[in-house]
Amino acid sequence: MITIAGAGLAGLATAYELLQRGAEVTLFESGSAPGAASVARYAGGMLAPFCEGESAEEEVVTLGSRAFEWWAKITAVHRRGTLVVAPPRDRAELSRFARRTRGHQLVERAEIAELEPALSGRFATGLFFRDEAHLDPRRAIVDLAQMVETLGGQILYETPAPRQVDLNCTGMAAPLSALRPVRGEMAILHCQEVNIRRTLRLLHPRIPLYLVPRDDHHFMIGATMVESSSTRAPTLRAVNELLSAAFALHPAFGEASVVELGAGLRPAFADNLPRLVEQDGVLHLNGLYRHGFLLAPEMAHRAAAKLRPQSADIFAKERIG
Amino acid sequence: MEFYGTALASRLFLGTAQYPSPKVLCEAIEASGTEVITVSLRRETSDGAGTGFWQMLRQTGRRILPNTAGCHTVQEAVTTAQMARELFETDWIKLEVIGHADSLQPDVFALVEAARILSDDGFKVFPYTTEDLVVGEHLLQAGCEVLMPWGAPIGSGQGLRNSDGLRAMRAHFPNTPLVVDAGIGRPSDAAAAMELGLDAVLLNTAVAKAGDPIAMARAMAQAVIAGQTGYQAEPMPRRDMAVPSTPVLGLAELI
């Protein structure tokens, strides 16, 4: 029996990998429902390894390569690519973004209009990352939890984890001194008038912003990045910037309902890359930062391989102890 | 030249925002050889301070120059400065009072007022100002002992938009440390500022947003040294005609 503290993204993903290997798994979760207490509920849900390459280490691009197939087995993945645009004044940002990333093609007015008719005539040039995708993070967590239970995993909600577990996936609650919080603020809009089918990124020197379509004309818009451990509600400044950026993408967002405003703390290590850490006999999977849905599959795979090597014998667990 | 009684070997001040990761930031600080790092104390970070990021900055061992970036009023700037003093245990403050959200130009009237309040309160104020000489005078009267004129708007990377103005500032304030703050985009901009005889260069985006921030930090450090040494070495005057550098005497007469 393998025990996991935390049934958020990292815990559930590793449980799934372990169950695939024939292990028995129990998860202890402080929240009352799948994902209710997880920072992943504020995520964009982008599977965008190439765009993330703009500011992340190359490792993010390579580690993320498993993500599409992995998630497609669990939840609905929309493989429609990412469209990156910039306001006319910030065109230079687009060239910089193009230089720093790969997997894109330059698109002009006609192609932008074809990809996203709602943006027709609004942007002269953009970058299209054909191979990127998105999913709905809240649905994905619920689907993943259901899959874990279907495969025989046990999730104990509102149950504190025992002192000694095999794997700790509790994000910022984990006792890891190298971990730091990076606060993110986001909004969810509902706008009947706007039809956008793929992730959009609006480049802006001060606040680069993304908009991810969800079901039924809902749109997630994010996200700020602040070196802070504050969990208070989003600030007026952040909300103002997020909402004005949405307005810059399409003026019809002026009539959108602001359905939700949220703030969460991304757990991150100094290099903003996730890692497996062994501390006091417990394996920790943490530091997914802003790449949770992209990197969880590969990191979960690695965690599972440590906890239960394929050629598992009865001494396997002692070896990693 | 001393900055509030502190002698600094490195004349490059480095900002700490917008790096790909804290790890890259720390390596860039190392590569730049800087002794002073600026930290943006956004008001919203204050209630969550003491996080890993601040600890990492403290561990670099560099002197921290907190700033009031993003403040638009005197009151905001003063409050932020007071929080910064408590948080970082320093009386140094880079004072920014922004007058215009789009151009991020300083509001020099509010700047002078905030500088007076903070100087009276014992702060050592590094004011982000323009190259205007009269404003500079008022800042000195308010208690500032350092002036930080802009090269160009913050984050624009345009270099020195008014080098004649900066040269005039050097001439007008021969004994006041002058730091070019904002607008530096390339190593040549940093060298140009030092060649004008200014005392230091403060930059952030030029390194943080470079393709390779660590290499750019090193390049900036070299440029600052080159410019400073060049100024001290007294460059030759410009001429509008060619002057041969090899002697004309002794040339063979081929008849």
Coordinates of C-alpha atoms in Angstrom, one line a residue, chain A residues 8-314:
Chain A
G8 CA -4.4 17.7 -5.9
L9 CA -2.9 17.6 -9.4
A10 CA 0.4 16.0 -8.4
G11 CA -1.0 13.5 -5.9
L12 CA -3.8 12.3 -8.2
A13 CA -1.5 12.1 -11.2
T14 CA 1.1 10.0 -9.3
A15 CA -1.7 7.8 -7.9
Y16 CA -2.9 7.1 -11.4
E17 CA 0.6 6.2 -12.5
L18 CA 1.0 3.9 -9.5
L19 CA -2.3 2.2 -10.2
Q20 CA -1.1 1.6 -13.7
R21 CA 1.8 -0.3 -12.2
G22 CA -0.5 -2.4 -10.1
A23 CA 0.1 -0.7 -6.8
E24 CA -2.5 -0.1 -4.1
V25 CA -2.9 3.6 -3.3
T26 CA -4.5 5.7 -0.6
L27 CA -4.7 9.5 -0.8
F28 CA -5.3 11.8 2.1
E29 CA -6.9 15.1 1.2
S30 CA -7.8 18.0 3.4
G31 CA -10.4 19.4 1.0
S32 CA -14.0 18.1 0.7
A33 CA -14.1 17.4 -3.0
P34 CA -11.6 16.7 -5.9
G35 CA -9.5 19.8 -6.5
A36 CA -11.5 22.0 -4.0
A37 CA -8.4 22.8 -2.0
S38 CA -5.9 22.6 -4.8
V39 CA -4.2 25.6 -6.4
A40 CA -4.8 23.8 -9.7
R41 CA -8.3 25.2 -9.7
Y42 CA -6.9 28.6 -10.6
A43 CA -4.8 27.2 -13.5
G44 CA -5.3 28.1 -17.1
G45 CA -5.1 24.5 -18.1
M46 CA -2.8 25.2 -21.1
L47 CA -0.7 22.4 -22.5
A48 CA 1.6 24.9 -24.1
P49 CA 5.2 23.7 -23.9
F50 CA 6.4 25.9 -26.8
C51 CA 5.0 29.2 -25.5
E52 CA 6.3 28.5 -22.0
G53 CA 9.7 28.1 -23.6
E54 CA 9.7 31.9 -23.9
S55 CA 10.6 32.3 -20.2
A56 CA 11.2 28.8 -19.0
E57 CA 14.1 26.4 -19.2
E58 CA 14.3 24.1 -22.2
E59 CA 13.5 21.3 -19.7
V60 CA 9.9 22.5 -19.6
V61 CA 9.5 22.0 -23.3
T62 CA 10.9 18.5 -23.2
L63 CA 9.2 17.4 -19.9
G64 CA 5.9 18.6 -21.3
S65 CA 5.9 16.3 -24.4
R66 CA 4.0 13.5 -22.7
A67 CA 1.2 15.7 -21.6
F68 CA -1.2 15.7 -24.6
E69 CA -1.5 11.9 -24.8
W70 CA -1.6 11.4 -21.1
W71 CA -4.4 13.9 -20.5
A72 CA -6.4 12.7 -23.6
K73 CA -6.9 9.4 -21.8
I74 CA -8.4 11.1 -18.8
T75 CA -10.3 14.2 -19.9
A76 CA -11.3 16.3 -22.9
V77 CA -8.2 17.9 -24.5
H78 CA -8.7 20.6 -27.1
R79 CA -5.8 20.5 -29.5
R80 CA -6.4 23.7 -31.3
G81 CA -3.1 25.5 -30.9
T82 CA -2.3 28.8 -29.3
L83 CA -2.6 32.1 -31.1
V84 CA -0.2 34.8 -29.8
V85 CA -0.9 38.4 -30.7
A86 CA 0.3 41.9 -29.6
P87 CA -1.2 45.4 -29.7
P88 CA 0.3 47.5 -32.5
R89 CA 2.6 49.4 -30.0
D90 CA 4.1 46.2 -28.7
R91 CA 4.9 44.5 -32.0
A92 CA 8.5 44.3 -30.9
E93 CA 7.4 41.9 -28.2
L94 CA 6.1 39.6 -30.9
S95 CA 9.5 39.4 -32.6
R96 CA 11.2 38.7 -29.2
F97 CA 8.6 36.0 -28.5
A98 CA 9.2 34.4 -31.9
R99 CA 13.0 34.5 -31.4
R100 CA 12.7 32.8 -28.0
T101 CA 10.3 30.0 -29.0
R102 CA 9.9 27.3 -31.6
G103 CA 7.0 25.4 -33.0
H104 CA 5.2 28.4 -34.4
Q105 CA 4.4 30.0 -37.7
L106 CA 3.9 33.7 -38.5
V107 CA 0.2 34.4 -39.3
E108 CA -1.2 37.6 -40.9
R109 CA -4.6 39.2 -41.0
A110 CA -6.3 36.7 -43.3
E111 CA -5.0 33.7 -41.4
I112 CA -5.9 35.2 -38.0
A113 CA -9.4 35.8 -39.3
E114 CA -9.6 32.2 -40.4
L115 CA -8.4 30.8 -37.1
E116 CA -10.4 33.1 -34.9
P117 CA -13.1 35.0 -36.8
A118 CA -13.8 37.1 -33.7
L119 CA -10.4 38.7 -34.0
S120 CA -10.8 39.5 -37.7
G121 CA -9.2 42.9 -38.5
R122 CA -8.0 43.4 -34.9
F123 CA -4.4 42.2 -35.2
A124 CA -2.1 42.5 -38.2
T125 CA 0.3 39.7 -37.3
G126 CA 0.5 36.9 -34.8
L127 CA 2.2 33.6 -34.0
F128 CA 0.4 30.3 -34.3
F129 CA 1.6 27.4 -32.2
R130 CA -0.3 24.6 -34.0
D131 CA 0.7 21.7 -31.6
E132 CA -0.5 23.2 -28.4
A133 CA -3.7 22.4 -26.5
H134 CA -5.9 23.2 -23.5
L135 CA -8.2 21.5 -21.1
D136 CA -10.5 22.6 -18.3
P137 CA -8.5 22.2 -15.1
R138 CA -11.4 21.8 -12.8
R139 CA -13.0 19.1 -14.9
A140 CA -9.7 17.5 -15.5
I141 CA -9.1 17.1 -11.7
V142 CA -12.6 15.6 -11.2
D143 CA -12.1 13.2 -14.1
L144 CA -8.6 12.2 -12.8
A145 CA -10.0 11.6 -9.3
Q146 CA -12.8 9.5 -10.8
M147 CA -10.3 7.5 -12.9
V148 CA -8.1 6.9 -9.8
E149 CA -11.2 5.6 -7.9
T150 CA -12.3 3.4 -10.9
L151 CA -8.8 1.9 -10.9
G152 CA -9.2 1.0 -7.2
G153 CA -7.4 3.9 -5.6
Q154 CA -8.8 5.2 -2.3
I155 CA -9.3 9.0 -1.8
L156 CA -10.1 10.0 1.8
Y157 CA -11.5 13.5 1.8
E158 CA -11.4 15.8 4.8
T159 CA -8.9 13.4 6.3
P160 CA -5.5 14.6 7.6
A161 CA -2.6 12.6 6.4
P162 CA -0.7 10.4 8.9
R163 CA 2.7 11.7 9.9
Q164 CA 4.5 9.2 7.8
V165 CA 3.4 8.8 4.1
D166 CA 5.3 7.6 1.1
L167 CA 4.7 10.6 -1.1
N168 CA 3.9 14.2 -0.1
C169 CA 2.1 16.3 -2.8
T170 CA 0.7 19.1 -0.6
G171 CA 2.1 22.1 -2.6
M172 CA 2.8 25.1 -0.4
A173 CA 1.8 23.2 2.7
A174 CA 4.8 20.8 2.3
P175 CA 7.6 21.3 4.8
L176 CA 10.2 22.1 2.1
S177 CA 12.4 25.1 2.9
A178 CA 13.5 25.6 -0.7
L179 CA 9.9 26.1 -1.8
R180 CA 8.6 29.6 -2.4
P181 CA 5.1 30.8 -3.3
V182 CA 4.4 32.8 -6.4
R183 CA 1.0 34.4 -6.2
G184 CA -1.3 34.4 -9.2
E185 CA -4.5 36.2 -9.8
M186 CA -7.1 35.2 -12.4
A187 CA -10.7 35.9 -13.5
I188 CA -13.4 33.9 -15.2
L189 CA -15.6 35.8 -17.6
H190 CA -18.9 34.8 -19.3
C191 CA -19.5 36.4 -22.6
Q192 CA -22.2 35.2 -24.9
E193 CA -21.1 37.5 -27.7
V194 CA -17.6 36.3 -28.1
N195 CA -16.6 33.1 -29.8
I196 CA -13.0 32.1 -29.3
R197 CA -12.0 28.5 -29.6
R198 CA -8.3 28.3 -28.7
T199 CA -5.9 29.8 -26.2
L200 CA -4.9 33.4 -26.9
R201 CA -1.9 35.2 -25.5
L202 CA -1.7 38.9 -25.6
L203 CA 1.9 40.2 -25.3
H204 CA 2.4 43.3 -23.3
P205 CA 5.6 44.3 -21.7
R206 CA 4.1 44.7 -18.2
I207 CA 1.5 42.0 -18.0
P208 CA 1.6 39.1 -20.5
L209 CA -1.9 37.7 -20.5
Y210 CA -3.6 34.6 -21.7
L211 CA -7.2 33.8 -22.3
V212 CA -8.4 30.1 -22.3
P213 CA -11.9 29.3 -23.6
R214 CA -14.0 27.1 -21.3
D215 CA -17.4 25.6 -22.0
D216 CA -20.5 27.6 -22.8
H217 CA -18.8 31.0 -23.6
H218 CA -16.8 31.1 -20.4
F219 CA -13.2 32.3 -20.5
M220 CA -10.5 32.0 -18.0
I221 CA -8.1 35.0 -18.0
G222 CA -4.8 35.1 -16.2
A223 CA -2.5 35.5 -14.6
T224 CA -0.4 37.8 -12.5
M225 CA 3.0 36.6 -11.0
V226 CA 3.9 38.2 -7.7
E227 CA 6.6 37.0 -5.3
S228 CA 4.2 36.9 -2.3
S229 CA 2.7 34.5 0.1
S230 CA -0.5 36.5 0.5
T231 CA -3.8 34.6 -0.1
R232 CA -6.0 37.6 0.0
A233 CA -8.5 38.2 -2.8
P234 CA -7.1 39.7 -6.1
T235 CA -6.1 43.3 -5.9
L236 CA -7.9 46.1 -7.8
R237 CA -4.7 46.7 -9.8
A238 CA -4.5 43.0 -10.9
V239 CA -8.1 42.8 -11.8
N240 CA -7.9 46.1 -13.6
E241 CA -5.0 44.8 -15.7
L242 CA -6.6 41.5 -16.4
L243 CA -9.9 42.9 -17.5
S244 CA -8.4 45.7 -19.6
A245 CA -6.3 43.2 -21.4
A246 CA -9.5 41.2 -22.2
F247 CA -11.1 44.3 -23.4
A248 CA -8.0 45.0 -25.6
L249 CA -8.4 41.5 -27.2
H250 CA -12.1 42.2 -28.0
P251 CA -14.3 45.1 -27.0
A252 CA -17.3 42.8 -26.7
F253 CA -15.7 41.6 -23.4
G254 CA -16.9 45.0 -22.1
E255 CA -20.3 43.3 -21.7
A256 CA -19.0 40.1 -20.1
S257 CA -20.1 39.0 -16.7
V258 CA -17.2 38.6 -14.3
V259 CA -18.2 35.2 -12.9
E260 CA -15.2 34.7 -10.6
L261 CA -12.1 36.3 -9.3
G262 CA -9.5 34.1 -7.7
A263 CA -6.0 34.1 -6.3
G264 CA -3.7 31.1 -5.5
L265 CA -0.1 30.4 -4.6
R266 CA 2.0 28.4 -7.1
P267 CA 4.7 26.4 -5.3
A268 CA 8.1 26.9 -7.0
F269 CA 11.8 26.1 -6.5
A270 CA 14.5 28.7 -7.3
D271 CA 14.8 27.6 -10.9
N272 CA 11.0 27.4 -11.4
L273 CA 11.3 23.7 -12.3
P274 CA 9.5 20.9 -10.5
R275 CA 11.5 18.2 -8.7
L276 CA 11.4 15.0 -6.6
V277 CA 12.9 15.5 -3.2
E278 CA 13.5 12.9 -0.5
Q279 CA 13.3 14.4 3.0
D280 CA 13.0 12.5 6.3
G281 CA 12.0 9.3 4.5
V282 CA 9.3 10.9 2.5
L283 CA 9.4 11.5 -1.2
H284 CA 8.1 14.9 -2.2
L285 CA 6.8 15.9 -5.6
N286 CA 6.5 19.6 -5.7
G287 CA 7.4 22.9 -7.4
L288 CA 5.1 22.6 -10.4
Y289 CA 4.9 26.4 -10.5
R290 CA 2.9 27.5 -13.5
H291 CA 3.4 24.3 -15.4
G292 CA 1.2 21.9 -13.4
F293 CA -1.0 20.4 -16.1
L294 CA 1.9 20.4 -18.6
L295 CA 4.5 18.7 -16.3
A296 CA 2.4 16.6 -13.9
P297 CA 2.3 13.6 -16.2
E298 CA 6.1 13.3 -16.6
M299 CA 6.8 14.1 -12.9
A300 CA 4.1 11.6 -11.8
H301 CA 5.7 9.0 -14.0
R302 CA 9.1 9.6 -12.4
A303 CA 7.6 9.6 -8.9
A304 CA 5.8 6.3 -9.5
A305 CA 9.0 4.8 -10.9
K306 CA 10.8 5.7 -7.7
L307 CA 8.0 4.4 -5.4
R308 CA 7.3 1.3 -7.4
P309 CA 10.0 0.3 -9.9
Q310 CA 8.6 -1.8 -12.7
S311 CA 10.4 -5.0 -11.5
A312 CA 9.0 -4.4 -8.1
D313 CA 9.8 -7.0 -5.5
I314 CA 9.0 -6.9 -1.8

